[in-house]
PDB file of C-alpha atoms in Angstrom:
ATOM      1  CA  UNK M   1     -15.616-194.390 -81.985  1.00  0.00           C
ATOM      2  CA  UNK M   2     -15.034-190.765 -80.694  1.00  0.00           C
ATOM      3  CA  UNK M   3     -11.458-189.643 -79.781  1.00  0.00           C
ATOM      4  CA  UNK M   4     -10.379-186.306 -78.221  1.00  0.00           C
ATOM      5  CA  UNK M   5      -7.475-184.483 -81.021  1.00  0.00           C
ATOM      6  CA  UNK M   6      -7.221-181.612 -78.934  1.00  0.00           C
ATOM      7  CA  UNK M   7      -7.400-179.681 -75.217  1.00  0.00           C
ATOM      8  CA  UNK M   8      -6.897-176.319 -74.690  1.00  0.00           C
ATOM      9  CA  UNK M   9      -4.556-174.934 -71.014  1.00  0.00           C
ATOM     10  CA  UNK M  10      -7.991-175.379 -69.143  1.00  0.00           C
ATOM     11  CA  UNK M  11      -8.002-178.927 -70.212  1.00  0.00           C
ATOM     12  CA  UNK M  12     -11.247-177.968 -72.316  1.00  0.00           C
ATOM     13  CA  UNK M  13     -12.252-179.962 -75.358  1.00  0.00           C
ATOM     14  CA  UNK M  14     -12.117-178.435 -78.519  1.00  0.00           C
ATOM     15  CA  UNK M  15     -11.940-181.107 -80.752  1.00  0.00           C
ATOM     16  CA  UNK M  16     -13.348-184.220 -81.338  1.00  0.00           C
ATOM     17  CA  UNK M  17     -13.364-187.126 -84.368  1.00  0.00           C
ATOM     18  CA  UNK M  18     -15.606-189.561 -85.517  1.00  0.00           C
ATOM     19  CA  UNK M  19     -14.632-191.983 -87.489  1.00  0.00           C
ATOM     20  CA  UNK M  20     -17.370-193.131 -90.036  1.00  0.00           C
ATOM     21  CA  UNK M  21     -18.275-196.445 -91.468  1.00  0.00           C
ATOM     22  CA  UNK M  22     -16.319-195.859 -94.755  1.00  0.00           C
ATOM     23  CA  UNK M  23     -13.031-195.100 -92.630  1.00  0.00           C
ATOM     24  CA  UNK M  24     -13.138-191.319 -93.085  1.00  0.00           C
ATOM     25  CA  UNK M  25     -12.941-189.207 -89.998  1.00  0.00           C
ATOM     26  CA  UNK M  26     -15.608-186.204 -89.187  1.00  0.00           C
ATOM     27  CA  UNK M  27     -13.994-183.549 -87.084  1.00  0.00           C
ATOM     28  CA  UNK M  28     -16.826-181.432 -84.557  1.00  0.00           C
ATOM     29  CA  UNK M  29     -15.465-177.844 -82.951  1.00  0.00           C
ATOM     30  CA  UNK M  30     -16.288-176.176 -79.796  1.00  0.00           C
ATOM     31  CA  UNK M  31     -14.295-173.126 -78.920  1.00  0.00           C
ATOM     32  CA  UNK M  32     -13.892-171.775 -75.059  1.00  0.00           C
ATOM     33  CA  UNK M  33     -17.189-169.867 -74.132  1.00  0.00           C
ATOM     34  CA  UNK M  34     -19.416-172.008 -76.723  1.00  0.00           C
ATOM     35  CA  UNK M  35     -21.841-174.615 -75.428  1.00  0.00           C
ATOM     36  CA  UNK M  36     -22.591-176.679 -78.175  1.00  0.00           C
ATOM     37  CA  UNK M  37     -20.822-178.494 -80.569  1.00  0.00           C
ATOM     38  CA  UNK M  38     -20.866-177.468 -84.615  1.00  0.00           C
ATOM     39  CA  UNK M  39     -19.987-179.744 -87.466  1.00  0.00           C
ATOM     40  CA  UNK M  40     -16.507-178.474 -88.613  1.00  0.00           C
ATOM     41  CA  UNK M  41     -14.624-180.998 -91.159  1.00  0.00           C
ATOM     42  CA  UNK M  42     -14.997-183.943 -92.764  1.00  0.00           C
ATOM     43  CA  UNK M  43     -12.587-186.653 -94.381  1.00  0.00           C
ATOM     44  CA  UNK M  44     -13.190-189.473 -97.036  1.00  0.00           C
ATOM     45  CA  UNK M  45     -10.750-192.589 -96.048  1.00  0.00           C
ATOM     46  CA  UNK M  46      -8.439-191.556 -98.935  1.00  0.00           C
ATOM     47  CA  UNK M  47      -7.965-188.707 -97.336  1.00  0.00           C
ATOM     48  CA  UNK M  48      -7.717-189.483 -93.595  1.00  0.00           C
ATOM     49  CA  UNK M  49      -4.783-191.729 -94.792  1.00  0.00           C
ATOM     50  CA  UNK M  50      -3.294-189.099 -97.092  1.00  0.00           C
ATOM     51  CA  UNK M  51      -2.732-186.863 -93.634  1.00  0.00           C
ATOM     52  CA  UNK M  52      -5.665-184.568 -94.135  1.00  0.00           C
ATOM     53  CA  UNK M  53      -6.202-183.424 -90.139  1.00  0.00           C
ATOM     54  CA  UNK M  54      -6.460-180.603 -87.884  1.00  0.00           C
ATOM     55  CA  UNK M  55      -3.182-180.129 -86.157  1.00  0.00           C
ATOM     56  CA  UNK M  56      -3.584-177.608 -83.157  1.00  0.00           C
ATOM     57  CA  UNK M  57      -3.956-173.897 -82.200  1.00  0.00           C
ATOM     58  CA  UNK M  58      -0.603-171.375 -82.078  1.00  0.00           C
ATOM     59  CA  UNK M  59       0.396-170.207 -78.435  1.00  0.00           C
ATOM     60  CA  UNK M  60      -1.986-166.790 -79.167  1.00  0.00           C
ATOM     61  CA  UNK M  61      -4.768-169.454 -80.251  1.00  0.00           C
ATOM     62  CA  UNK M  62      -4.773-166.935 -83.015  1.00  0.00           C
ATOM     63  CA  UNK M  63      -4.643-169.574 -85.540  1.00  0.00           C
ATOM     64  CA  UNK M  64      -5.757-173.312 -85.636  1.00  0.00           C
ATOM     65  CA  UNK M  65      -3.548-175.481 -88.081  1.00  0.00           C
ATOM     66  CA  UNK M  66      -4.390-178.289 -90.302  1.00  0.00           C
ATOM     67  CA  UNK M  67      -3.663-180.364 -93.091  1.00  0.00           C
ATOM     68  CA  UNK M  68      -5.328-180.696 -96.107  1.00  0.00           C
ATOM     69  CA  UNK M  69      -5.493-182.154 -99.439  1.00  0.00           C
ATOM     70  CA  UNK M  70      -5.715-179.418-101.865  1.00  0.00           C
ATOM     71  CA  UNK M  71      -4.639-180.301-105.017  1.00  0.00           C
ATOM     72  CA  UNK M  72      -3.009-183.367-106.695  1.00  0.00           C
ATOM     73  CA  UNK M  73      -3.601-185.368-103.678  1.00  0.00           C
ATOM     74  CA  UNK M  74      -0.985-183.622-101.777  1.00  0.00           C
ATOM     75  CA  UNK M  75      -1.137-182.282 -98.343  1.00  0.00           C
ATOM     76  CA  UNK M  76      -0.685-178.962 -97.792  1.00  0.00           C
ATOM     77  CA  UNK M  77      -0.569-176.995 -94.318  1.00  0.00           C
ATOM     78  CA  UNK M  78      -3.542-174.423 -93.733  1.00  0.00           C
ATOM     79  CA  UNK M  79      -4.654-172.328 -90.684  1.00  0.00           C
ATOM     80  CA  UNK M  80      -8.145-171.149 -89.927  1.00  0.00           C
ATOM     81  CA  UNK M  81      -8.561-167.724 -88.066  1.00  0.00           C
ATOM     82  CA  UNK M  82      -9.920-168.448 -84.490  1.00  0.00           C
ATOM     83  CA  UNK M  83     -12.099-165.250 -84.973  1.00  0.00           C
ATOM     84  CA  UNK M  84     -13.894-166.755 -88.197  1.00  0.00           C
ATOM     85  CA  UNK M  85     -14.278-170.144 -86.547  1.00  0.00           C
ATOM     86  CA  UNK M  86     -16.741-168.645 -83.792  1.00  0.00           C
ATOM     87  CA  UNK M  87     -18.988-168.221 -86.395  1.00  0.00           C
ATOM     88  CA  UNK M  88     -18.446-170.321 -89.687  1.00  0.00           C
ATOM     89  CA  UNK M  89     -19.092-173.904 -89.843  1.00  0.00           C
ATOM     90  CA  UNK M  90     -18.081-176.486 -92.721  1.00  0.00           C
ATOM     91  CA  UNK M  91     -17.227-173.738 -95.010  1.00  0.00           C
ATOM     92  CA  UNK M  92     -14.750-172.010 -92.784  1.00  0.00           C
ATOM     93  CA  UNK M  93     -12.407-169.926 -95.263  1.00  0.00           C
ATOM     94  CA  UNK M  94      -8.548-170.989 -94.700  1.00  0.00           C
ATOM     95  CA  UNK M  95      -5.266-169.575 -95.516  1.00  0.00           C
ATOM     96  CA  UNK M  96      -2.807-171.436 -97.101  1.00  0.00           C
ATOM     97  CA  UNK M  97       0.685-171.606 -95.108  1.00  0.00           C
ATOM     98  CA  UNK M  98       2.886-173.908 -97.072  1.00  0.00           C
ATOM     99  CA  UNK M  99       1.775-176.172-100.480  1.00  0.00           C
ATOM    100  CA  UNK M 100       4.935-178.855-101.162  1.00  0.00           C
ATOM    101  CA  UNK M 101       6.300-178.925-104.483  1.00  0.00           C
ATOM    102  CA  UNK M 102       5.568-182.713-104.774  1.00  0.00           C
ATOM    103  CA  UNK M 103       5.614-185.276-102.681  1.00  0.00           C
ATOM    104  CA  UNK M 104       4.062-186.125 -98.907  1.00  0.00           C
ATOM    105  CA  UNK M 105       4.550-182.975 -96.217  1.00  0.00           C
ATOM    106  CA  UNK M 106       4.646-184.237 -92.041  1.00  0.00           C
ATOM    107  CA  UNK M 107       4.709-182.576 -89.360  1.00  0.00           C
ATOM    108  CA  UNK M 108       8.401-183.055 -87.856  1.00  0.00           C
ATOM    109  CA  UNK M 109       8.089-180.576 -84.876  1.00  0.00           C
ATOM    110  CA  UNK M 110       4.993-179.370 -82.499  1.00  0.00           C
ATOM    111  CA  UNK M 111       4.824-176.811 -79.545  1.00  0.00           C
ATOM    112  CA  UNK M 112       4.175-179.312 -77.324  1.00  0.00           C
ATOM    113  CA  UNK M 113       1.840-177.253 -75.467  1.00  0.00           C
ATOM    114  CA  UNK M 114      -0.585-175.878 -78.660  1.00  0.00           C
ATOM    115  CA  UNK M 115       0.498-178.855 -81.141  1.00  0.00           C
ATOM    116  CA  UNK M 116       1.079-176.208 -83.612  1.00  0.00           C
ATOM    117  CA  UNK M 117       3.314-177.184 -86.613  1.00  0.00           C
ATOM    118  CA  UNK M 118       6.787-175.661 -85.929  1.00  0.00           C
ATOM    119  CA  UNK M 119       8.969-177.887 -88.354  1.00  0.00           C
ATOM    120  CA  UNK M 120       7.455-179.650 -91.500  1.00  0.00           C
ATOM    121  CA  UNK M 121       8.988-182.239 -93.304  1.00  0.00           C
ATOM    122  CA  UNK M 122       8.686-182.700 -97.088  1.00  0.00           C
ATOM    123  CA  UNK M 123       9.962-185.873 -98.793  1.00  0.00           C
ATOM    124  CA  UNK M 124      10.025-186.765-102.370  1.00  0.00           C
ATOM    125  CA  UNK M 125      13.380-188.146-104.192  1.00  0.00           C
ATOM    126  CA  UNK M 126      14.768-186.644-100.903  1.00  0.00           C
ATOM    127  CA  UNK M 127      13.941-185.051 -97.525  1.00  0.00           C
ATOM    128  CA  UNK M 128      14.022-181.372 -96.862  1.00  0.00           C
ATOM    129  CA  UNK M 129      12.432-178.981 -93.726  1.00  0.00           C
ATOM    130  CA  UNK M 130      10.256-175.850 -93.461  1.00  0.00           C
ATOM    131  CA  UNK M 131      10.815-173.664 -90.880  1.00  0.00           C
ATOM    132  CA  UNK M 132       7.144-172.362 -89.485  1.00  0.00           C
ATOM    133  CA  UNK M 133       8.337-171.636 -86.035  1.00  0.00           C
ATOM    134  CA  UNK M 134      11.293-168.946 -86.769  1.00  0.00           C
ATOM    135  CA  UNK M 135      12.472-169.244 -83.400  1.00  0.00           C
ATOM    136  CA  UNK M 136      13.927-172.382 -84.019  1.00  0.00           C
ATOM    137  CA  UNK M 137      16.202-171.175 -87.341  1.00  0.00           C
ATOM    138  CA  UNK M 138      19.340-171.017 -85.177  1.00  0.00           C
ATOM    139  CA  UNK M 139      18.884-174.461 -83.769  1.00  0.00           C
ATOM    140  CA  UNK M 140      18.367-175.879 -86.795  1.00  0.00           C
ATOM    141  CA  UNK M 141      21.292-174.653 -88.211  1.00  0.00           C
ATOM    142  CA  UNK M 142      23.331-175.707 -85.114  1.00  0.00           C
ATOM    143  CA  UNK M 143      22.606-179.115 -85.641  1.00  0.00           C
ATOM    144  CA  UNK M 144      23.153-178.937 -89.454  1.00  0.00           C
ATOM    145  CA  UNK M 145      26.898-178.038 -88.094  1.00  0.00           C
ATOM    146  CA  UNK M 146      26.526-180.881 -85.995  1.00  0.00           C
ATOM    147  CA  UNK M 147      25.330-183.821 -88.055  1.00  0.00           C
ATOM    148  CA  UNK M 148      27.941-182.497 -90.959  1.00  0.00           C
ATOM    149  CA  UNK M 149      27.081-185.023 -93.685  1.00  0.00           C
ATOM    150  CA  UNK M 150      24.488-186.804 -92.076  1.00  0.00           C
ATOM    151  CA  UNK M 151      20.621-186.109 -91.935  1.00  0.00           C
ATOM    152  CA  UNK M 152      19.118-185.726 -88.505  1.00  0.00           C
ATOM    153  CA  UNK M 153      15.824-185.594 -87.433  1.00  0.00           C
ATOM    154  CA  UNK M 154      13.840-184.645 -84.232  1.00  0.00           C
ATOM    155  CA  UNK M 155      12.441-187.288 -82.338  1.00  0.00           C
ATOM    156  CA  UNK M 156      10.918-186.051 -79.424  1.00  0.00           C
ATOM    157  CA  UNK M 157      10.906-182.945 -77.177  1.00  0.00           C
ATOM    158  CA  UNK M 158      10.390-182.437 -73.531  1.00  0.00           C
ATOM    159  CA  UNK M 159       7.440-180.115 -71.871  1.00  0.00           C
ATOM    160  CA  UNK M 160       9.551-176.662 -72.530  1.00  0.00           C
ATOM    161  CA  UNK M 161      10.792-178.027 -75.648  1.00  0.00           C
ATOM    162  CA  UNK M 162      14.241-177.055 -74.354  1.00  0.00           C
ATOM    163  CA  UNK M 163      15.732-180.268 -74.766  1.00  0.00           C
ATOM    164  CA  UNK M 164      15.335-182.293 -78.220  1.00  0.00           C
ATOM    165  CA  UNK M 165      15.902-186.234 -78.457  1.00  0.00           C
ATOM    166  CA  UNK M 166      17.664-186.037 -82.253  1.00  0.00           C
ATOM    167  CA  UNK M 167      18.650-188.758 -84.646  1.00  0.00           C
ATOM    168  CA  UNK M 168      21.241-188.341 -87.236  1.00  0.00           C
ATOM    169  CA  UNK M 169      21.336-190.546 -90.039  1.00  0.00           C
ATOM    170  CA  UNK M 170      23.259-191.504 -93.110  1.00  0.00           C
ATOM    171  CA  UNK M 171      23.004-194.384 -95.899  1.00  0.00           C
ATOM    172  CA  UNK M 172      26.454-194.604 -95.054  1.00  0.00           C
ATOM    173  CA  UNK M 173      27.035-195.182 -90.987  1.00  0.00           C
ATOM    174  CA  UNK M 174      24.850-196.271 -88.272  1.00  0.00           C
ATOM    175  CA  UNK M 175      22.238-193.855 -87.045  1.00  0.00           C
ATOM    176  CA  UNK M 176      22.810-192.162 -83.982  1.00  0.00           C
ATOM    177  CA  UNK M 177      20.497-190.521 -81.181  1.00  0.00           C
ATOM    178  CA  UNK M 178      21.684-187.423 -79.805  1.00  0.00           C
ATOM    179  CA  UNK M 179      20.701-185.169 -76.825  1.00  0.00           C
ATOM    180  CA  UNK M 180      20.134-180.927 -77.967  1.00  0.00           C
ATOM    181  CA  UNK M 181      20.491-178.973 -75.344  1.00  0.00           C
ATOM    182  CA  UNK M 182      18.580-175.457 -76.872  1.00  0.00           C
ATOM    183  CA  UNK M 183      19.870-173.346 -74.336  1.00  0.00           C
ATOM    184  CA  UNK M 184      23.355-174.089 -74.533  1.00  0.00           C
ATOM    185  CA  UNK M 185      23.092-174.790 -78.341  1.00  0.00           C
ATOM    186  CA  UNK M 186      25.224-178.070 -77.807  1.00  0.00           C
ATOM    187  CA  UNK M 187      24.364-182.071 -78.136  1.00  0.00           C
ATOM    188  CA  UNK M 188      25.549-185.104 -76.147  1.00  0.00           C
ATOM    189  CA  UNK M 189      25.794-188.174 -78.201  1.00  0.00           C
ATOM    190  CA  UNK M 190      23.502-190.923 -76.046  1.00  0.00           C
ATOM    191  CA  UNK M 191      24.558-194.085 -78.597  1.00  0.00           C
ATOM    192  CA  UNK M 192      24.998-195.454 -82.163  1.00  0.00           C
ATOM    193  CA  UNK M 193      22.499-198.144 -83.056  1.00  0.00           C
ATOM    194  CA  UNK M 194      24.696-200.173 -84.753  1.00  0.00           C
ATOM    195  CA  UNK M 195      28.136-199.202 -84.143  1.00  0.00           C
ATOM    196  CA  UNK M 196      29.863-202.300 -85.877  1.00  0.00           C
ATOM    197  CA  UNK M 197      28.979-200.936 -88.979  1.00  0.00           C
ATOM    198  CA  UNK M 198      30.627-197.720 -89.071  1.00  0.00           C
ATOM    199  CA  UNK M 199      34.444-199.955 -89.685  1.00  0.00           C
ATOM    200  CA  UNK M 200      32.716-200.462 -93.411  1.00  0.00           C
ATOM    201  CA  UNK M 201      32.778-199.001 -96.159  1.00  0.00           C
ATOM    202  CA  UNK M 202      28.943-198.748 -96.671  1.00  0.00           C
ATOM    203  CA  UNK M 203      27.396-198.221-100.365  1.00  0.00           C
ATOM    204  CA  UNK M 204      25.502-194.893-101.015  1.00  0.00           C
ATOM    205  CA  UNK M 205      21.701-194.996-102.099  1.00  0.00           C
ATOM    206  CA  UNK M 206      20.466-193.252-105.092  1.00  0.00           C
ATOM    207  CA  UNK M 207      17.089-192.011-105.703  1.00  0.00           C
ATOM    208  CA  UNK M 208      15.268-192.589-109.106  1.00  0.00           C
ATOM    209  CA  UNK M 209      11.863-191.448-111.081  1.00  0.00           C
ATOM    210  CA  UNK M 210      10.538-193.654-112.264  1.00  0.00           C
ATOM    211  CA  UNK M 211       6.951-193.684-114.556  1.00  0.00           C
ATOM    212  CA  UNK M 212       4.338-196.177-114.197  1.00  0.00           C
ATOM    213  CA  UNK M 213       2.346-197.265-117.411  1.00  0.00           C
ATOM    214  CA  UNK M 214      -0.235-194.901-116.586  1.00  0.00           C
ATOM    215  CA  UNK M 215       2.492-191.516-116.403  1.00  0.00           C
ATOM    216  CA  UNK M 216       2.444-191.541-112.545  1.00  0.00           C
ATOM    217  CA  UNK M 217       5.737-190.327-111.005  1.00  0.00           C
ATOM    218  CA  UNK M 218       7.280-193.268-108.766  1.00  0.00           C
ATOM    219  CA  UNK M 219       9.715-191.869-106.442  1.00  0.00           C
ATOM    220  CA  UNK M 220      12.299-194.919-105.331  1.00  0.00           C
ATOM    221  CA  UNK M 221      15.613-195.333-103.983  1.00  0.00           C
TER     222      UNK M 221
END
């Protein structure tokens, strides 16, 4: 099976995977102006499921994102230079944007005309974001004001990525989804998801480390 993981403005493909026989995934690269395809990066199924991916090009198409699995299984976000991927193949040299503490790292956030990362997420015991885009820093700090002792999260985005769909979440109330205007710097609530519940007086969760026999942390809550 082939699948296309990414299209540049002219609606040219860059990208392509393959996934092989033992569930990994083989990534092939053509860049505007090239003509044929050149072997690029390849995945074991460990590490296709761990997150390990090419992500998408900033809006220069300076810099093509990715994650990969660097050390201690954990994902890390790393861009390749545009400029060295004309002419390197499998062993294109990276630079290393962000390496979590511990713990899986998403992708929260993407232009959603490049795909480039613009908010990660990192969860261990708990759940914290990195800023890549630092355009966004005063939206994100908006909505910090406006969830107050909730979490939130961002759903979805429109074509502009002016408008956010957001979710804002507790262990104590019902989640809500909420509207984010950017340009106004102001949210509509849309609904709760379960409003009955916010007349209780809900329990709070606690996270805990715990070891297995073999001295691998297990984060739980």
């Amino acid at each position: 099976m082939v699948s296309v993981d990414w299209i540049d403005g002219d609606w040219q493909l860059v990208l392509r995977k393959r996934m092989q026989p033992d569930g990994g995934n083989t990534y092939v690269l053509r860049l505007p102006g090239q003509k044929g395809w050149k072997p690029f990066l390849s995945f074991s199924f460990e590490e296709s499921q761990a997150g390990s991916a090419p992500l998408g090009f900033d809006r220069n198409a300076t810099w093509l994102y990715g994650l990969l699995n660097i050390k201690d299984g954990l994902p890390c976000l790393v861009r390749w230079r545009t400029e060295d991927l004309q002419s390197c193949k499998e062993d294109c040299p990276y630079e290393l944007v962000y390496q979590p503490e511990s713990g899986t790292l998403g992708v929260e956030l993407s232009d959603p005309k490049t795909d480039a990362p613009q908010i990660l997420i990192e969860t261990d015991l708990l759940s914290r974001k990195i800023i890549i885009d630092q355009e966004l820093v005063n939206d994100l700090s908006a909505l910090k004001q406006l969830a107050k002792d909730r979490e939130f999260y961002i759903v979805n985005d429109d074509v502009d990525s002016m408008t956010w769909l957001v979710s804002l979440y507790s262990d104590t109330h019902s989640p809500q989804y909420w509207i984010w205007n950017r340009n106004h710097k102001n949210g509509q609530k849309l609904f709760s998801v379960n409003p009955s519940l916010d007349k209780y007086k809900l329990s709070s969760m606690e996270s805990i480390e715990l070891r297995a026999r073999d001295g691998l942390r297990l984060p739980s809550c």
